[in-house]
Amino acid sequence: MEYLLIFIAAVFVNNIVLAQFLGICPFLGVSKKVETALGMSSAVAFVMTLSTIVTYLIQKYVLDVFGLGYLQTICFILIIAVLVQMVETILKKASPALYQALGVFLPLITTNCAIFGVVLMVIMKEYDLLTSVVFAISSAAGFGLALIIFAGIREQLSLTHVPKAMQGAPIALITAGILAMAFMGFSGIV
């Protein structure tokens, strides 16, 4: 039951993008097409889950044991960067079309504050490894849900008449705000 509550809270109530405002760069940048949003969501999910596991183990069995907690930030950033490079290499070989579609946004996962935020929250909340993985997967699902919904809305907006002054970033930000307010409706669930 605890894991279900963590999942619902991370996906709907405390959505990493819409409630905590982490990961806004890819949220706004890669949300013009649903295909690209799906690819980015899966890449972020993979990196977020794997980096949570690795950083948790490094924190508990290296940094805490040897009193090197002050190296946490640099260690976590390096781990995330290495994992992103691994995902980039895999995507380049496995799915060149998706690799091209993500373009410059794939390296941005390295500096995606949603991933860094999740690995830090896991440590701050003092979760065990299984709970950390559930939280990471749930946060990634919430990120993906918000990104895909937003991409779908933006695709529909591209087919409608939007006043010239509202085209592009203005309508995207207004839409993101309305989407965030819609997700606030879930706040009483957990």
PDB file of C-alpha atoms in Angstrom:
ATOM      1  CA  MET A   1       0.000   0.000   0.000  1.00  0.00           C
ATOM      2  CA  GLU A   2       2.920   2.345   0.789  1.00  0.00           C
ATOM      3  CA  TYR A   3       4.293   1.929  -2.742  1.00  0.00           C
ATOM      4  CA  LEU A   4       0.902   2.664  -4.286  1.00  0.00           C
ATOM      5  CA  LEU A   5       0.683   5.892  -2.289  1.00  0.00           C
ATOM      6  CA  ILE A   6       4.192   6.874  -3.378  1.00  0.00           C
ATOM      7  CA  PHE A   7       3.236   6.164  -6.989  1.00  0.00           C
ATOM      8  CA  ILE A   8       0.016   8.208  -6.884  1.00  0.00           C
ATOM      9  CA  ALA A   9       1.721  11.065  -5.054  1.00  0.00           C
ATOM     10  CA  ALA A  10       4.689  11.210  -7.439  1.00  0.00           C
ATOM     11  CA  VAL A  11       2.633  10.939 -10.624  1.00  0.00           C
ATOM     12  CA  PHE A  12      -0.348  13.132  -9.818  1.00  0.00           C
ATOM     13  CA  VAL A  13      -0.053  15.106  -6.588  1.00  0.00           C
ATOM     14  CA  ASN A  14       3.629  16.059  -6.444  1.00  0.00           C
ATOM     15  CA  ASN A  15       4.330  15.818 -10.162  1.00  0.00           C
ATOM     16  CA  ILE A  16       8.000  16.580 -10.702  1.00  0.00           C
ATOM     17  CA  VAL A  17       7.266  19.076 -13.503  1.00  0.00           C
ATOM     18  CA  LEU A  18       3.881  20.564 -12.702  1.00  0.00           C
ATOM     19  CA  ALA A  19       4.063  20.777  -8.908  1.00  0.00           C
ATOM     20  CA  GLN A  20       7.783  20.966  -8.158  1.00  0.00           C
ATOM     21  CA  PHE A  21       8.842  22.762 -11.376  1.00  0.00           C
ATOM     22  CA  LEU A  22      11.829  20.520 -12.023  1.00  0.00           C
ATOM     23  CA  GLY A  23      12.635  19.534 -15.591  1.00  0.00           C
ATOM     24  CA  ILE A  24      11.006  22.533 -17.223  1.00  0.00           C
ATOM     25  CA  CYS A  25      13.642  22.781 -20.017  1.00  0.00           C
ATOM     26  CA  PRO A  26      12.810  19.456 -21.673  1.00  0.00           C
ATOM     27  CA  PHE A  27       9.146  19.921 -20.778  1.00  0.00           C
ATOM     28  CA  LEU A  28       8.954  23.066 -22.889  1.00  0.00           C
ATOM     29  CA  GLY A  29      11.606  22.137 -25.448  1.00  0.00           C
ATOM     30  CA  VAL A  30      10.662  18.605 -26.465  1.00  0.00           C
ATOM     31  CA  SER A  31       6.903  18.928 -26.246  1.00  0.00           C
ATOM     32  CA  LYS A  32       6.039  19.897 -29.820  1.00  0.00           C
ATOM     33  CA  LYS A  33       5.452  16.330 -31.028  1.00  0.00           C
ATOM     34  CA  VAL A  34       4.081  13.358 -29.111  1.00  0.00           C
ATOM     35  CA  GLU A  35       6.642  11.007 -30.715  1.00  0.00           C
ATOM     36  CA  THR A  36       9.541  13.073 -29.436  1.00  0.00           C
ATOM     37  CA  ALA A  37       7.881  13.416 -26.035  1.00  0.00           C
ATOM     38  CA  LEU A  38       7.539   9.627 -25.795  1.00  0.00           C
ATOM     39  CA  GLY A  39      11.215   9.173 -26.643  1.00  0.00           C
ATOM     40  CA  MET A  40      12.329  11.804 -24.148  1.00  0.00           C
ATOM     41  CA  SER A  41      10.059  10.326 -21.477  1.00  0.00           C
ATOM     42  CA  SER A  42      11.520   6.875 -21.916  1.00  0.00           C
ATOM     43  CA  ALA A  43      15.090   8.202 -21.932  1.00  0.00           C
ATOM     44  CA  VAL A  44      14.431  10.231 -18.771  1.00  0.00           C
ATOM     45  CA  ALA A  45      12.735   7.251 -17.118  1.00  0.00           C
ATOM     46  CA  PHE A  46      15.694   5.007 -17.856  1.00  0.00           C
ATOM     47  CA  VAL A  47      18.291   7.536 -16.691  1.00  0.00           C
ATOM     48  CA  MET A  48      16.258   8.581 -13.640  1.00  0.00           C
ATOM     49  CA  THR A  49      15.732   5.018 -12.431  1.00  0.00           C
ATOM     50  CA  LEU A  50      19.267   3.865 -13.080  1.00  0.00           C
ATOM     51  CA  SER A  51      20.837   7.006 -11.614  1.00  0.00           C
ATOM     52  CA  THR A  52      18.680   6.695  -8.502  1.00  0.00           C
ATOM     53  CA  ILE A  53      19.921   3.160  -7.928  1.00  0.00           C
ATOM     54  CA  VAL A  54      23.575   4.018  -8.555  1.00  0.00           C
ATOM     55  CA  THR A  55      23.565   7.259  -6.543  1.00  0.00           C
ATOM     56  CA  TYR A  56      21.755   5.569  -3.661  1.00  0.00           C
ATOM     57  CA  LEU A  57      24.388   2.839  -3.523  1.00  0.00           C
ATOM     58  CA  ILE A  58      27.259   5.345  -3.822  1.00  0.00           C
ATOM     59  CA  GLN A  59      25.740   7.503  -1.072  1.00  0.00           C
ATOM     60  CA  LYS A  60      25.094   4.652   1.375  1.00  0.00           C
ATOM     61  CA  TYR A  61      28.173   2.524   0.753  1.00  0.00           C
ATOM     62  CA  VAL A  62      30.861   5.038  -0.186  1.00  0.00           C
ATOM     63  CA  LEU A  63      30.083   8.633   0.750  1.00  0.00           C
ATOM     64  CA  ASP A  64      28.429   7.912   4.115  1.00  0.00           C
ATOM     65  CA  VAL A  65      30.909   5.200   5.102  1.00  0.00           C
ATOM     66  CA  PHE A  66      33.992   7.320   4.429  1.00  0.00           C
ATOM     67  CA  GLY A  67      32.499  10.648   5.569  1.00  0.00           C
ATOM     68  CA  LEU A  68      32.595  12.133   2.074  1.00  0.00           C
ATOM     69  CA  GLY A  69      29.077  13.590   2.080  1.00  0.00           C
ATOM     70  CA  TYR A  70      30.429  16.923   0.853  1.00  0.00           C
ATOM     71  CA  LEU A  71      31.194  15.242  -2.505  1.00  0.00           C
ATOM     72  CA  GLN A  72      27.540  14.270  -3.024  1.00  0.00           C
ATOM     73  CA  THR A  73      26.675  16.931  -5.615  1.00  0.00           C
ATOM     74  CA  ILE A  74      29.688  16.413  -7.849  1.00  0.00           C
ATOM     75  CA  CYS A  75      29.413  12.625  -7.562  1.00  0.00           C
ATOM     76  CA  PHE A  76      25.744  12.609  -8.501  1.00  0.00           C
ATOM     77  CA  ILE A  77      26.285  14.945 -11.461  1.00  0.00           C
ATOM     78  CA  LEU A  78      29.094  12.748 -12.775  1.00  0.00           C
ATOM     79  CA  ILE A  79      26.996   9.592 -12.419  1.00  0.00           C
ATOM     80  CA  ILE A  80      24.066  11.190 -14.262  1.00  0.00           C
ATOM     81  CA  ALA A  81      26.384  12.450 -17.018  1.00  0.00           C
ATOM     82  CA  VAL A  82      27.884   8.992 -17.547  1.00  0.00           C
ATOM     83  CA  LEU A  83      24.445   7.378 -17.687  1.00  0.00           C
ATOM     84  CA  VAL A  84      23.236   9.961 -20.218  1.00  0.00           C
ATOM     85  CA  GLN A  85      26.244   9.241 -22.405  1.00  0.00           C
ATOM     86  CA  MET A  86      25.375   5.573 -22.205  1.00  0.00           C
ATOM     87  CA  VAL A  87      21.755   6.267 -23.248  1.00  0.00           C
ATOM     88  CA  GLU A  88      22.970   8.499 -26.077  1.00  0.00           C
ATOM     89  CA  THR A  89      25.244   5.753 -27.412  1.00  0.00           C
ATOM     90  CA  ILE A  90      22.485   3.149 -27.187  1.00  0.00           C
ATOM     91  CA  LEU A  91      19.955   5.411 -28.929  1.00  0.00           C
ATOM     92  CA  LYS A  92      22.418   6.289 -31.682  1.00  0.00           C
ATOM     93  CA  LYS A  93      22.803   2.587 -32.518  1.00  0.00           C
ATOM     94  CA  ALA A  94      19.318   1.261 -31.696  1.00  0.00           C
ATOM     95  CA  SER A  95      17.087   4.097 -32.930  1.00  0.00           C
ATOM     96  CA  PRO A  96      18.830   6.662 -35.140  1.00  0.00           C
ATOM     97  CA  ALA A  97      15.488   8.344 -35.954  1.00  0.00           C
ATOM     98  CA  LEU A  98      14.721   8.955 -32.282  1.00  0.00           C
ATOM     99  CA  TYR A  99      18.310  10.052 -31.715  1.00  0.00           C
ATOM    100  CA  GLN A 100      17.934  12.649 -34.498  1.00  0.00           C
ATOM    101  CA  ALA A 101      14.486  13.720 -33.235  1.00  0.00           C
ATOM    102  CA  LEU A 102      15.799  14.370 -29.727  1.00  0.00           C
ATOM    103  CA  GLY A 103      18.783  16.227 -31.145  1.00  0.00           C
ATOM    104  CA  VAL A 104      20.235  18.745 -28.717  1.00  0.00           C
ATOM    105  CA  PHE A 105      17.779  17.807 -25.980  1.00  0.00           C
ATOM    106  CA  LEU A 106      19.385  14.437 -25.295  1.00  0.00           C
ATOM    107  CA  PRO A 107      22.538  15.963 -23.801  1.00  0.00           C
ATOM    108  CA  LEU A 108      20.245  18.262 -21.812  1.00  0.00           C
ATOM    109  CA  ILE A 109      19.171  15.225 -19.778  1.00  0.00           C
ATOM    110  CA  THR A 110      22.609  15.532 -18.176  1.00  0.00           C
ATOM    111  CA  THR A 111      21.605  18.859 -16.685  1.00  0.00           C
ATOM    112  CA  ASN A 112      17.950  17.926 -16.227  1.00  0.00           C
ATOM    113  CA  CYS A 113      17.168  19.125 -12.749  1.00  0.00           C
ATOM    114  CA  ALA A 114      14.303  16.613 -12.502  1.00  0.00           C
ATOM    115  CA  ILE A 115      16.775  13.733 -12.470  1.00  0.00           C
ATOM    116  CA  PHE A 116      19.107  15.474 -10.065  1.00  0.00           C
ATOM    117  CA  GLY A 117      16.153  16.501  -7.901  1.00  0.00           C
ATOM    118  CA  VAL A 118      14.850  12.945  -7.658  1.00  0.00           C
ATOM    119  CA  VAL A 119      18.212  11.482  -6.659  1.00  0.00           C
ATOM    120  CA  LEU A 120      18.578  14.170  -3.980  1.00  0.00           C
ATOM    121  CA  MET A 121      15.002  13.700  -2.704  1.00  0.00           C
ATOM    122  CA  VAL A 122      15.614   9.979  -2.292  1.00  0.00           C
ATOM    123  CA  ILE A 123      18.589  10.717  -0.038  1.00  0.00           C
ATOM    124  CA  MET A 124      16.839  13.520   1.860  1.00  0.00           C
ATOM    125  CA  LYS A 125      13.729  11.416   2.509  1.00  0.00           C
ATOM    126  CA  GLU A 126      15.965   8.536   3.662  1.00  0.00           C
ATOM    127  CA  TYR A 127      14.176   5.935   1.562  1.00  0.00           C
ATOM    128  CA  ASP A 128      15.462   2.386   1.359  1.00  0.00           C
ATOM    129  CA  LEU A 129      16.567   1.067  -2.051  1.00  0.00           C
ATOM    130  CA  LEU A 130      13.218  -0.438  -3.098  1.00  0.00           C
ATOM    131  CA  THR A 131      11.263   2.646  -2.072  1.00  0.00           C
ATOM    132  CA  SER A 132      13.828   4.784  -3.896  1.00  0.00           C
ATOM    133  CA  VAL A 133      13.323   2.818  -7.088  1.00  0.00           C
ATOM    134  CA  VAL A 134       9.532   3.047  -6.774  1.00  0.00           C
ATOM    135  CA  PHE A 135       9.819   6.802  -6.223  1.00  0.00           C
ATOM    136  CA  ALA A 136      12.146   7.213  -9.226  1.00  0.00           C
ATOM    137  CA  ILE A 137       9.912   5.183 -11.529  1.00  0.00           C
ATOM    138  CA  SER A 138       6.858   7.053 -10.293  1.00  0.00           C
ATOM    139  CA  SER A 139       8.519  10.439 -10.754  1.00  0.00           C
ATOM    140  CA  ALA A 140       9.592   9.413 -14.256  1.00  0.00           C
ATOM    141  CA  ALA A 141       6.027   8.309 -15.006  1.00  0.00           C
ATOM    142  CA  GLY A 142       4.740  11.658 -13.768  1.00  0.00           C
ATOM    143  CA  PHE A 143       7.288  13.478 -15.911  1.00  0.00           C
ATOM    144  CA  GLY A 144       6.313  11.390 -18.926  1.00  0.00           C
ATOM    145  CA  LEU A 145       2.595  11.848 -18.335  1.00  0.00           C
ATOM    146  CA  ALA A 146       2.914  15.621 -18.085  1.00  0.00           C
ATOM    147  CA  LEU A 147       5.210  15.780 -21.129  1.00  0.00           C
ATOM    148  CA  ILE A 148       2.994  13.602 -23.325  1.00  0.00           C
ATOM    149  CA  ILE A 149      -0.217  15.395 -22.367  1.00  0.00           C
ATOM    150  CA  PHE A 150       1.452  18.742 -22.997  1.00  0.00           C
ATOM    151  CA  ALA A 151       2.821  17.555 -26.365  1.00  0.00           C
ATOM    152  CA  GLY A 152      -0.640  16.371 -27.392  1.00  0.00           C
ATOM    153  CA  ILE A 153      -2.152  19.716 -26.484  1.00  0.00           C
ATOM    154  CA  ARG A 154       0.586  21.571 -28.367  1.00  0.00           C
ATOM    155  CA  GLU A 155       0.015  19.400 -31.452  1.00  0.00           C
ATOM    156  CA  GLN A 156      -3.677  20.314 -31.321  1.00  0.00           C
ATOM    157  CA  LEU A 157      -2.827  23.990 -30.839  1.00  0.00           C
ATOM    158  CA  SER A 158      -0.696  23.913 -33.978  1.00  0.00           C
ATOM    159  CA  LEU A 159      -3.840  22.978 -35.937  1.00  0.00           C
ATOM    160  CA  THR A 160      -5.965  25.794 -34.537  1.00  0.00           C
ATOM    161  CA  HIS A 161      -5.930  29.522 -35.060  1.00  0.00           C
ATOM    162  CA  VAL A 162      -3.965  31.174 -32.283  1.00  0.00           C
ATOM    163  CA  PRO A 163      -3.622  34.975 -32.337  1.00  0.00           C
ATOM    164  CA  LYS A 164      -0.210  36.055 -33.619  1.00  0.00           C
ATOM    165  CA  ALA A 165       0.793  37.621 -30.297  1.00  0.00           C
ATOM    166  CA  MET A 166       0.065  34.361 -28.479  1.00  0.00           C
ATOM    167  CA  GLN A 167       1.838  31.959 -30.855  1.00  0.00           C
ATOM    168  CA  GLY A 168       4.868  30.003 -29.685  1.00  0.00           C
ATOM    169  CA  ALA A 169       6.098  30.438 -26.121  1.00  0.00           C
ATOM    170  CA  PRO A 170       3.178  32.524 -24.768  1.00  0.00           C
ATOM    171  CA  ILE A 171       0.507  29.941 -25.565  1.00  0.00           C
ATOM    172  CA  ALA A 172       2.828  27.139 -24.411  1.00  0.00           C
ATOM    173  CA  LEU A 173       3.341  28.780 -21.025  1.00  0.00           C
ATOM    174  CA  ILE A 174      -0.376  29.496 -20.605  1.00  0.00           C
ATOM    175  CA  THR A 175      -1.155  25.883 -21.507  1.00  0.00           C
ATOM    176  CA  ALA A 176       1.469  24.620 -19.044  1.00  0.00           C
ATOM    177  CA  GLY A 177      -0.075  26.778 -16.316  1.00  0.00           C
ATOM    178  CA  ILE A 178      -3.558  25.432 -16.998  1.00  0.00           C
ATOM    179  CA  LEU A 179      -2.193  21.887 -17.015  1.00  0.00           C
ATOM    180  CA  ALA A 180      -0.474  22.515 -13.669  1.00  0.00           C
ATOM    181  CA  MET A 181      -3.750  23.806 -12.229  1.00  0.00           C
ATOM    182  CA  ALA A 182      -5.526  20.694 -13.517  1.00  0.00           C
ATOM    183  CA  PHE A 183      -2.992  18.502 -11.701  1.00  0.00           C
ATOM    184  CA  MET A 184      -3.561  20.538  -8.534  1.00  0.00           C
ATOM    185  CA  GLY A 185      -7.012  18.967  -8.464  1.00  0.00           C
ATOM    186  CA  PHE A 186      -5.359  15.719  -7.374  1.00  0.00           C
ATOM    187  CA  SER A 187      -3.852  17.328  -4.256  1.00  0.00           C
ATOM    188  CA  GLY A 188      -6.467  15.935  -1.864  1.00  0.00           C
ATOM    189  CA  ILE A 189      -5.951  12.304  -2.908  1.00  0.00           C
ATOM    190  CA  VAL A 190      -2.878  11.473  -0.821  1.00  0.00           C
TER     191      VAL A 190
END
